[in-house]
mmCIF file with all atom_site columns, C-alpha atoms in Angstrom:
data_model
loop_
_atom_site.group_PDB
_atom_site.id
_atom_site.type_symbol
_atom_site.label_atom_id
_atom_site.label_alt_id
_atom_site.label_comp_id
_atom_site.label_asym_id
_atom_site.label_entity_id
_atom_site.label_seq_id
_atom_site.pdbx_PDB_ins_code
_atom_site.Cartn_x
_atom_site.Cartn_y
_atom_site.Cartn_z
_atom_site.occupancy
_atom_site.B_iso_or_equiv
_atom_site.pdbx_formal_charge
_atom_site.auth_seq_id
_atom_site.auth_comp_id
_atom_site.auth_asym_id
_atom_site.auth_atom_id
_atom_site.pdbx_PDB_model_num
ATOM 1   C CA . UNK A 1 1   ? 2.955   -6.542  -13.259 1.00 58.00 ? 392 UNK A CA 1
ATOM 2   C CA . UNK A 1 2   ? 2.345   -10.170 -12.640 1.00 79.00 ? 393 UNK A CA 1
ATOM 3   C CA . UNK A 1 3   ? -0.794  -10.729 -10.899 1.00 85.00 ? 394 UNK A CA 1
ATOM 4   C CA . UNK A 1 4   ? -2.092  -13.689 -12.881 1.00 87.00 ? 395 UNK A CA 1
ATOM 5   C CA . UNK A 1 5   ? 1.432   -15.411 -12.520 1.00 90.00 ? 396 UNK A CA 1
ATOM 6   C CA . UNK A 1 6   ? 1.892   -14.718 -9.030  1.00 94.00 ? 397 UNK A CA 1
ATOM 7   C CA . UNK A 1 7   ? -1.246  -15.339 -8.039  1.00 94.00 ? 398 UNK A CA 1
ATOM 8   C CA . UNK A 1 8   ? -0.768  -19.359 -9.860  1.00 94.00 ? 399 UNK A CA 1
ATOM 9   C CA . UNK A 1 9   ? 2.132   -19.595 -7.668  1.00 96.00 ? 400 UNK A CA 1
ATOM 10  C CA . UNK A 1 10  ? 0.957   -18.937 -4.579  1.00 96.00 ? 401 UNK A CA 1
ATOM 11  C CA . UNK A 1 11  ? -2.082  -21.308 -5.159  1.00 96.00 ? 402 UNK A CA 1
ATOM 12  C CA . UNK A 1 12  ? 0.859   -23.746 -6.041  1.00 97.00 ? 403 UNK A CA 1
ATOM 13  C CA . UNK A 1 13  ? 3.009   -23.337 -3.107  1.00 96.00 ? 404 UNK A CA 1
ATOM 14  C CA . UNK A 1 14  ? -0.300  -23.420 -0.335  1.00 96.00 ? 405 UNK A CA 1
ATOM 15  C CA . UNK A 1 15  ? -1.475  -25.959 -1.694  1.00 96.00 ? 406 UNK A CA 1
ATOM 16  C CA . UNK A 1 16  ? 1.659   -28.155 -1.763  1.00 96.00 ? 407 UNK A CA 1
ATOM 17  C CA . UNK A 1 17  ? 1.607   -27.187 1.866   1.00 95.00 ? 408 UNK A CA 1
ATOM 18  C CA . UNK A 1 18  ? -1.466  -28.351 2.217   1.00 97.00 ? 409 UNK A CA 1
ATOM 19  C CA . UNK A 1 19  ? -3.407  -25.308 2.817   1.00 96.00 ? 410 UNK A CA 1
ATOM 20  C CA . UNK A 1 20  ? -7.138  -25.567 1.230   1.00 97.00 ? 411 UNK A CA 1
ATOM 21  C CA . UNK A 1 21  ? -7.041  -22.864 -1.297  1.00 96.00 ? 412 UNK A CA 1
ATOM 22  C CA . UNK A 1 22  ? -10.406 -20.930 -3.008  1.00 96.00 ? 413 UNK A CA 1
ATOM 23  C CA . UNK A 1 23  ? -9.282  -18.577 -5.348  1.00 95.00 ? 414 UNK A CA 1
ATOM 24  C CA . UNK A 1 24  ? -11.852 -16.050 -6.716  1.00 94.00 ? 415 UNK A CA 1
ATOM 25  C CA . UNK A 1 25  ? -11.995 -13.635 -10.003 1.00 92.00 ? 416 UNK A CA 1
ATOM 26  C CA . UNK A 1 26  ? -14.500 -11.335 -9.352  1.00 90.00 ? 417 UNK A CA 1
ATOM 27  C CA . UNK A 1 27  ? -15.188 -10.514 -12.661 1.00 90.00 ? 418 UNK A CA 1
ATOM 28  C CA . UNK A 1 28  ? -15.754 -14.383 -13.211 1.00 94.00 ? 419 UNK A CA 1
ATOM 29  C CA . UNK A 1 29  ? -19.087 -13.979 -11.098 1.00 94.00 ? 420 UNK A CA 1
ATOM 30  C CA . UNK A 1 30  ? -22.335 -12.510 -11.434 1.00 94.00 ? 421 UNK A CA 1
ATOM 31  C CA . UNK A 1 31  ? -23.396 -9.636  -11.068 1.00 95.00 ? 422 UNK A CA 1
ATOM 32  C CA . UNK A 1 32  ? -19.820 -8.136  -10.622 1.00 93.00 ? 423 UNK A CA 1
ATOM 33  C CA . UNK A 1 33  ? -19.137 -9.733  -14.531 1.00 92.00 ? 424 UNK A CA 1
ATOM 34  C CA . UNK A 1 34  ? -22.080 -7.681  -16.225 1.00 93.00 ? 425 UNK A CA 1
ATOM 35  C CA . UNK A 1 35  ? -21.374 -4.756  -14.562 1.00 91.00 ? 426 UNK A CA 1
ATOM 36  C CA . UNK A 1 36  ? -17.845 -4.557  -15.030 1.00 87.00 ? 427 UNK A CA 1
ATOM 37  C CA . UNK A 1 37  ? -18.299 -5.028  -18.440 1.00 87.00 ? 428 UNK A CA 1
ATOM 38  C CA . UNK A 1 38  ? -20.960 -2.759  -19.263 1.00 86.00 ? 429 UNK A CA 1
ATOM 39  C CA . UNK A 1 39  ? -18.487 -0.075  -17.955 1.00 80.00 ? 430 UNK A CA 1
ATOM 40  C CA . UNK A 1 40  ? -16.017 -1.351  -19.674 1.00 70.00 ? 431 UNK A CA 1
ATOM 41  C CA . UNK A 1 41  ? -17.798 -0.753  -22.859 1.00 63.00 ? 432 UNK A CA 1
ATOM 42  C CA . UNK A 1 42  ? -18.554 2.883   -22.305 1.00 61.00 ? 433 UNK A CA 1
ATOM 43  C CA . UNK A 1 43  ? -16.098 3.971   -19.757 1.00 60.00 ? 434 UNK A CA 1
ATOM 44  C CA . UNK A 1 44  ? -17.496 7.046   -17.721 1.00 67.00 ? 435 UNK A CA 1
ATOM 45  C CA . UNK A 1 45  ? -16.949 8.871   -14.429 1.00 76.00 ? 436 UNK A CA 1
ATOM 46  C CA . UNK A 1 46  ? -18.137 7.181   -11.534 1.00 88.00 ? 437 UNK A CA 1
ATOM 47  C CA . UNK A 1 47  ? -20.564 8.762   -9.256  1.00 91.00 ? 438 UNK A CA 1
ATOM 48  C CA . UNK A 1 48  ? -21.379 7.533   -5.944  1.00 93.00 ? 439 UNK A CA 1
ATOM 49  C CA . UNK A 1 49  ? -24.510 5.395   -7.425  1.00 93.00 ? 440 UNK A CA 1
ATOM 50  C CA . UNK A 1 50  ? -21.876 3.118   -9.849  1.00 92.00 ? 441 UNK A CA 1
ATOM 51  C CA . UNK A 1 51  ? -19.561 2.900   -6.367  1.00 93.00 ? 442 UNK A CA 1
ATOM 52  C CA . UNK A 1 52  ? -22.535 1.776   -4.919  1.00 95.00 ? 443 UNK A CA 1
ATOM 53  C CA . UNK A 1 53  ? -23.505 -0.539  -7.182  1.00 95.00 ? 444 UNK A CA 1
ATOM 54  C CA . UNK A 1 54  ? -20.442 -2.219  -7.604  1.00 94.00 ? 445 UNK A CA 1
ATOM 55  C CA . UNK A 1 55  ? -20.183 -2.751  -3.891  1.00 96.00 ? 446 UNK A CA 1
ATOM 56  C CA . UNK A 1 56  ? -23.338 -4.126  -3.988  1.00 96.00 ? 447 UNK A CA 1
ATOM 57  C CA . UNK A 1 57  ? -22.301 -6.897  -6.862  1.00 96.00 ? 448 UNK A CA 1
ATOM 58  C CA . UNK A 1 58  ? -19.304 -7.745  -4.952  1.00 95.00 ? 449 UNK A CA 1
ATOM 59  C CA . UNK A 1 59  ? -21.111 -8.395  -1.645  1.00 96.00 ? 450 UNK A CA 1
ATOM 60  C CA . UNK A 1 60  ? -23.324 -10.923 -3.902  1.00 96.00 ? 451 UNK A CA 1
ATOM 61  C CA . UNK A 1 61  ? -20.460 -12.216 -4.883  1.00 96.00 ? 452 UNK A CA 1
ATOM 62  C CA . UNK A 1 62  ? -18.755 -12.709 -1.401  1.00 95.00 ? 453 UNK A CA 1
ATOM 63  C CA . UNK A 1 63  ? -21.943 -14.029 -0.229  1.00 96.00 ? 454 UNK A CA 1
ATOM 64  C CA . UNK A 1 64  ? -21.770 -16.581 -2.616  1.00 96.00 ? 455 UNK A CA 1
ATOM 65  C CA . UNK A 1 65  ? -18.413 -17.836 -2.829  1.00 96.00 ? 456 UNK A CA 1
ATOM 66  C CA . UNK A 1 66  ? -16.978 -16.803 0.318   1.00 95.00 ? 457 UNK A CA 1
ATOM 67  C CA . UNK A 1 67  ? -18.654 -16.634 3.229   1.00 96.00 ? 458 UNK A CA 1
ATOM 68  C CA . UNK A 1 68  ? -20.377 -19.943 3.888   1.00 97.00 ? 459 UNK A CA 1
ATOM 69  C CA . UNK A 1 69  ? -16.714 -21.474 3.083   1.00 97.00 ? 460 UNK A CA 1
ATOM 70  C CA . UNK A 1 70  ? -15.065 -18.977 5.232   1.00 95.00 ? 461 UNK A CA 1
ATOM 71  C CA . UNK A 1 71  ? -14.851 -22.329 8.042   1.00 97.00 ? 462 UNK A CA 1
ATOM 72  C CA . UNK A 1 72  ? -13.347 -24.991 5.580   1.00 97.00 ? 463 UNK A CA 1
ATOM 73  C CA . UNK A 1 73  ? -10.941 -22.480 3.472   1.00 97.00 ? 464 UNK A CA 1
ATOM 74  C CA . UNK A 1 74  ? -7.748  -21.812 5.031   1.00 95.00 ? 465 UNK A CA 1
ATOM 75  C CA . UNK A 1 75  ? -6.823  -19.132 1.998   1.00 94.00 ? 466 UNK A CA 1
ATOM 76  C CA . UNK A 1 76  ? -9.059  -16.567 -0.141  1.00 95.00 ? 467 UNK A CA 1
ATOM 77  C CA . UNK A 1 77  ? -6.725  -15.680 -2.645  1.00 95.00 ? 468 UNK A CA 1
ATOM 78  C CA . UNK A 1 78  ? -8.618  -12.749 -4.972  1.00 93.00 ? 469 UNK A CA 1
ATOM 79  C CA . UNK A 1 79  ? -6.825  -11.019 -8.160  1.00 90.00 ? 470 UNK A CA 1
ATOM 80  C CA . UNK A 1 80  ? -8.162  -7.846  -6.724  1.00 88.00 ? 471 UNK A CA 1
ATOM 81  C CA . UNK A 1 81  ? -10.596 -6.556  -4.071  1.00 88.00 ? 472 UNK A CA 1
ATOM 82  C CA . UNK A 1 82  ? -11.587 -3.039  -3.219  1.00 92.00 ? 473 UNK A CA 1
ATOM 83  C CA . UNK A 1 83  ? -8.418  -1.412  -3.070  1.00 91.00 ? 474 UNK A CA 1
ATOM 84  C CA . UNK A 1 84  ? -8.134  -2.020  -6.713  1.00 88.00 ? 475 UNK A CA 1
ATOM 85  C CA . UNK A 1 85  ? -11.978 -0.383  -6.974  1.00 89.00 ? 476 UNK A CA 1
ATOM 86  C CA . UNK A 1 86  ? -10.408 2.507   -4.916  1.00 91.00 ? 477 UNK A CA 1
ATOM 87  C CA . UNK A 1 87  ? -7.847  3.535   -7.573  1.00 91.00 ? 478 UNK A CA 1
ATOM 88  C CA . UNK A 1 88  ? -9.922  2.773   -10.714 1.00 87.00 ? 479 UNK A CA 1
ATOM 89  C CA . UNK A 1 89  ? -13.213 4.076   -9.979  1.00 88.00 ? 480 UNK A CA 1
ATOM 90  C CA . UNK A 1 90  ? -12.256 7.264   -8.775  1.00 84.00 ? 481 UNK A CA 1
ATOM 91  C CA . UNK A 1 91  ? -14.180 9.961   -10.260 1.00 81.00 ? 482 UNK A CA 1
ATOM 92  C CA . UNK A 1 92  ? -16.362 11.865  -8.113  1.00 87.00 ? 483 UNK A CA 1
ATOM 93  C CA . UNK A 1 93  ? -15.153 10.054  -4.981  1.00 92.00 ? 484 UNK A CA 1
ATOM 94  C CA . UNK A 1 94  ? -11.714 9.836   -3.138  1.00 93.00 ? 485 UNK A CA 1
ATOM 95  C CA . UNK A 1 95  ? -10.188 6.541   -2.688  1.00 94.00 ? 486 UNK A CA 1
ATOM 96  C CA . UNK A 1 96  ? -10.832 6.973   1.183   1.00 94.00 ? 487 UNK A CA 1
ATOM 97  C CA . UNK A 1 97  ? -14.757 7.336   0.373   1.00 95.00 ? 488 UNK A CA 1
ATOM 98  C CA . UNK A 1 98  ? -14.975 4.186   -1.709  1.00 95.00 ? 489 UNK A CA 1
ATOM 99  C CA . UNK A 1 99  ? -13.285 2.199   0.745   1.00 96.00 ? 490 UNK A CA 1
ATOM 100 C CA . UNK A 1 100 ? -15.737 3.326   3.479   1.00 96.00 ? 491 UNK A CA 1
ATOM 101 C CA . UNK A 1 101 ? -18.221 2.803   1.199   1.00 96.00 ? 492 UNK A CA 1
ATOM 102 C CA . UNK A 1 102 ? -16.814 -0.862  0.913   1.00 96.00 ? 493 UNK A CA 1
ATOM 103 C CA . UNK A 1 103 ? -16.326 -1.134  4.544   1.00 96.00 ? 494 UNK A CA 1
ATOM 104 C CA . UNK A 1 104 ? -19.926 -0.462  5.385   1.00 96.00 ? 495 UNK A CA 1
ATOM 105 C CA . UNK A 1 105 ? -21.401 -2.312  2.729   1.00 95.00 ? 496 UNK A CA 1
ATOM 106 C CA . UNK A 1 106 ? -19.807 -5.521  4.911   1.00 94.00 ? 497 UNK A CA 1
ATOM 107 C CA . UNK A 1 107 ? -16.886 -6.614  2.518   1.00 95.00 ? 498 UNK A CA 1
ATOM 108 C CA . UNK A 1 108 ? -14.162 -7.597  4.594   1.00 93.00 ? 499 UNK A CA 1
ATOM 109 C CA . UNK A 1 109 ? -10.855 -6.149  4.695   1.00 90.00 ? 500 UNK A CA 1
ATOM 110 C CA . UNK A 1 110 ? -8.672  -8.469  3.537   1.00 89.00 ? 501 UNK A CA 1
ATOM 111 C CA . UNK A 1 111 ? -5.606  -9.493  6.011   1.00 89.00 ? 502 UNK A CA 1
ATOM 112 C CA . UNK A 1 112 ? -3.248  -9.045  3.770   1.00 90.00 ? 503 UNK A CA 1
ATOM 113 C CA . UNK A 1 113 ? -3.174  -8.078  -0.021  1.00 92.00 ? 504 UNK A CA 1
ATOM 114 C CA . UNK A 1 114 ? 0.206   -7.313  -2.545  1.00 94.00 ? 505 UNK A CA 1
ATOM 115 C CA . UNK A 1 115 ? -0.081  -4.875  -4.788  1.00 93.00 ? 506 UNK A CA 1
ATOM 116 C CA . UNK A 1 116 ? 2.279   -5.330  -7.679  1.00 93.00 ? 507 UNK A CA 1
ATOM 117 C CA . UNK A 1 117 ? 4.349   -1.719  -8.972  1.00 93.00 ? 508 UNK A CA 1
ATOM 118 C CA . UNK A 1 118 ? 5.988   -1.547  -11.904 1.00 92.00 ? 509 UNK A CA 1
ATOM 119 C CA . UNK A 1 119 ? 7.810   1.262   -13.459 1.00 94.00 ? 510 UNK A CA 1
ATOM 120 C CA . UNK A 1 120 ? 5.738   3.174   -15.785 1.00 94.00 ? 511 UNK A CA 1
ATOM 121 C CA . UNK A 1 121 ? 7.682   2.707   -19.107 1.00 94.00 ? 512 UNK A CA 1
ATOM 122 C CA . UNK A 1 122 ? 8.668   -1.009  -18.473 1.00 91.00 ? 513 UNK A CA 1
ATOM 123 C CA . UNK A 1 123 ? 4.388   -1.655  -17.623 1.00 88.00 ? 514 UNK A CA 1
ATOM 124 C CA . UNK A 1 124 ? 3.632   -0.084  -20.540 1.00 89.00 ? 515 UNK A CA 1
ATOM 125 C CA . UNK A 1 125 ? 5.770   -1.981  -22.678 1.00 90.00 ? 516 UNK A CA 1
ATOM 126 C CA . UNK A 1 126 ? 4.794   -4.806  -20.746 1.00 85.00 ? 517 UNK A CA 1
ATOM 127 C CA . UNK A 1 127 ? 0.863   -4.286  -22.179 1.00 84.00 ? 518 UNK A CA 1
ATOM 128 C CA . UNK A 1 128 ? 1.816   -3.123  -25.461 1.00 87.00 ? 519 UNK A CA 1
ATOM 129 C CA . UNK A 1 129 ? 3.867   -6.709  -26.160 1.00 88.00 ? 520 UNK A CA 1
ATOM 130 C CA . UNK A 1 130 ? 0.663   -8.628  -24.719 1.00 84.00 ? 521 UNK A CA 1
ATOM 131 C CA . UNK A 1 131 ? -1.369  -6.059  -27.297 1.00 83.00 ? 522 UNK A CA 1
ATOM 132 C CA . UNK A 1 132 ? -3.412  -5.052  -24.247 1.00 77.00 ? 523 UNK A CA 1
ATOM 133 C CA . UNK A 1 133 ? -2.702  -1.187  -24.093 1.00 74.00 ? 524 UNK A CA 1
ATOM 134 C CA . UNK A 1 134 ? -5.708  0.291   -22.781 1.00 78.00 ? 525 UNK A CA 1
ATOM 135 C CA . UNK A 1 135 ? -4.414  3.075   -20.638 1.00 81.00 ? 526 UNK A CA 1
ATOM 136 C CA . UNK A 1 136 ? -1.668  5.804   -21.550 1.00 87.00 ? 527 UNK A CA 1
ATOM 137 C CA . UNK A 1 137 ? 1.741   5.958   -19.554 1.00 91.00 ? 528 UNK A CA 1
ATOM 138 C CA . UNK A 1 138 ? 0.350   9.003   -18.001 1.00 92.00 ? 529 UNK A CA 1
ATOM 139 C CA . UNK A 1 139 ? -2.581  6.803   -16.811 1.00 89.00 ? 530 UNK A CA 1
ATOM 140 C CA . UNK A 1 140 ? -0.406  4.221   -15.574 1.00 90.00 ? 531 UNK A CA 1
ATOM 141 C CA . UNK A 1 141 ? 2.162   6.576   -13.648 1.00 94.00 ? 532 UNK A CA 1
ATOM 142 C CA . UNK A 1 142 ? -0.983  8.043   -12.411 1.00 92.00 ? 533 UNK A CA 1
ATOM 143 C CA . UNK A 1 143 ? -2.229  4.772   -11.370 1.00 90.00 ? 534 UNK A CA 1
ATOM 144 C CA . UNK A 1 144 ? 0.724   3.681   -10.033 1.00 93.00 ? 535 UNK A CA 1
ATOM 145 C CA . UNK A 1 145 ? 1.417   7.022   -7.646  1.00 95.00 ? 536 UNK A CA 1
ATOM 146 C CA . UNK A 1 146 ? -2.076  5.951   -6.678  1.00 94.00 ? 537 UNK A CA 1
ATOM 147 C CA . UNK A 1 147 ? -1.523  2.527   -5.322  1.00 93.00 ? 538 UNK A CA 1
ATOM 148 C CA . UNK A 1 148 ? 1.682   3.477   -3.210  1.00 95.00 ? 539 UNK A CA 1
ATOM 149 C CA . UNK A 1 149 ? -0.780  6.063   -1.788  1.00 94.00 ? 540 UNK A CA 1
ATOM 150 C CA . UNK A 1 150 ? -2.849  3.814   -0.645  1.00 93.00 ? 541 UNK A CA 1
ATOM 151 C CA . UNK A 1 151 ? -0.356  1.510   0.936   1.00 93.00 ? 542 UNK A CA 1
ATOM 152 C CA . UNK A 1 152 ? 1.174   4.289   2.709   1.00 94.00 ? 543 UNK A CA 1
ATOM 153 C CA . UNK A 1 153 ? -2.315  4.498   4.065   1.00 92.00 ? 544 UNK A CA 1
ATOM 154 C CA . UNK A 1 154 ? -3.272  1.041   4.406   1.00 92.00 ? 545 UNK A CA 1
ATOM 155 C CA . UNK A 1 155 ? -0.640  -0.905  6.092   1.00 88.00 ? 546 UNK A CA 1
ATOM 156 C CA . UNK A 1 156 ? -2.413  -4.628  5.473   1.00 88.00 ? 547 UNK A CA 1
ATOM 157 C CA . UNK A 1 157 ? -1.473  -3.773  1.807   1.00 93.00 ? 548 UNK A CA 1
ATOM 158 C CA . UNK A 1 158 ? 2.363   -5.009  0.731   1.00 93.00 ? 549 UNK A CA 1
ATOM 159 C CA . UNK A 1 159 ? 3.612   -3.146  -1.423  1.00 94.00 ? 550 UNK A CA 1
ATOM 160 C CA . UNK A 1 160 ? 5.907   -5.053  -4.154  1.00 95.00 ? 551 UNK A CA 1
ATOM 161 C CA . UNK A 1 161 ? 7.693   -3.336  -6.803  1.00 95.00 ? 552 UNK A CA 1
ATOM 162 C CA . UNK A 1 162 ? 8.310   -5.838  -9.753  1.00 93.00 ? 553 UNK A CA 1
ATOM 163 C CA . UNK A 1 163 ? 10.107  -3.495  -12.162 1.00 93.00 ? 554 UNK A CA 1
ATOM 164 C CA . UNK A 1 164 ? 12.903  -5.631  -13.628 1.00 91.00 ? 555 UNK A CA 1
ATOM 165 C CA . UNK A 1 165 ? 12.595  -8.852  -11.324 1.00 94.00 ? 556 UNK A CA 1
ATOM 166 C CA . UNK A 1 166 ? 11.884  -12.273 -12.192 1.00 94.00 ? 557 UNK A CA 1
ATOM 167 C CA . UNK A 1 167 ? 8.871   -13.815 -10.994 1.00 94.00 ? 558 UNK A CA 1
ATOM 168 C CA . UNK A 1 168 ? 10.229  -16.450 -8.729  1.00 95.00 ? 559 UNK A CA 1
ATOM 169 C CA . UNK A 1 169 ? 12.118  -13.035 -7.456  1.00 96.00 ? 560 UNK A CA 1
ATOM 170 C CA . UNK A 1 170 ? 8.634   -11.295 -7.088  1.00 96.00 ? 561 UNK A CA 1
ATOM 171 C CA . UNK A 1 171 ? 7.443   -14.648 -5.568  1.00 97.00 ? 562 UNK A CA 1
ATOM 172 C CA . UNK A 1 172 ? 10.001  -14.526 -2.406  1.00 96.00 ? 563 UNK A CA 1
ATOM 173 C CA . UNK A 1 173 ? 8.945   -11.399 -1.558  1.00 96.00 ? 564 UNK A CA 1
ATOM 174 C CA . UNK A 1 174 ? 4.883   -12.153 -1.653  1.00 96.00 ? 565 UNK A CA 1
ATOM 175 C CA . UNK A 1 175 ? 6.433   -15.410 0.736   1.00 95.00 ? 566 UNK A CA 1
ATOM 176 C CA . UNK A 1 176 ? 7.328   -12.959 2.987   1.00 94.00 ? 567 UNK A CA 1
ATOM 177 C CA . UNK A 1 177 ? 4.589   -10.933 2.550   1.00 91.00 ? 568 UNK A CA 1
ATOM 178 C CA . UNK A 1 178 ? 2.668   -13.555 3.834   1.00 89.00 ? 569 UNK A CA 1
ATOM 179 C CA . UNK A 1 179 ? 4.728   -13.856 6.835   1.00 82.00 ? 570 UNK A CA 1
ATOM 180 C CA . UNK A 1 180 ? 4.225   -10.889 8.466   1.00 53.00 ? 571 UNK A CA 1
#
């Protein structure tokens, strides 16, 4: 849905108004990068130990790379955060219960994140053109009923549905996004 693109272009337009940017990939640090791939080689259910320990790697990586800059940084900008953990790991845990989970574990509630819908036919063409197909369009209408859920519930999350809009299109609405 454009996450990597829009995510370029705000870094872009901050920085051009001179806002000092740090942009994090959590799967770019240790030891959120080993364990997210060692699940991603044998995908499983998710019990309330893998929640844990994921929380647990992400802290690490916060304490790393965010919070002593948290003074000189006037943006964070993350391609996801626990919200994303809250859809995808479900197994054996509601999304409420991971985000507690989260939440207690001292990871910060972001002030504002976008979540990026797409229609489930168009996203799934989307990842079989880019040859990276690794859910079916039931898993991705799932996933996508799943992240309006969650900003229903969650109203620092803006919702942006980029089903047949361009991405300087998408890109005025995460502007205003930021705005309110």
């Amino acid at each position: 849905s454009g996450k990597s693109s829009q995510l370029s272009l705000l870094d872009r337009f901050l920085s051009y108004n001179k806002f000092k940017i740090k942009i994090i990939h959590e799967r770019d640090y240790e030891p959120f990068r080993s364990l997210a791939l060692s699940f991603n080689k044998s995908p499983k259910s998710f019990y309330l130990e893998d929640i844990k320990n994921f929380t647990k790697a992400r802290k690490e990586v916060y304490r790393r790379e965010i919070f002593p800059f948290v003074e000189q940084i006037d943006y964070f900008l993350l391609d996801r955060c626990f919200h994303t953990s809250a859809v995808y790991q479900q197994g054996f845990l509601s999304m409420s219960e991971i985000i507690r989970i989260n939440l207690e574990e001292g990871i910060p509630n972001m002030d504002k994140s976008f979540i990026f819908i797409c229609d489930p036919d168009v996203s799934f063409e989307r990842l079989n053109q880019r040859g990276k197909v690794f859910e079916s369009l039931e898993e991705i209408a799932k996933r996508r009923e799943l992240y309006m859920e969650l900003a229903r519930q969650h109203p620092e999350l803006y919702l942006i549905d980029t089903t047949h809009k361009t991405e300087d299109e998408v890109f005025e609405e995460v502007k205003m996004g930021l705005g309110n």
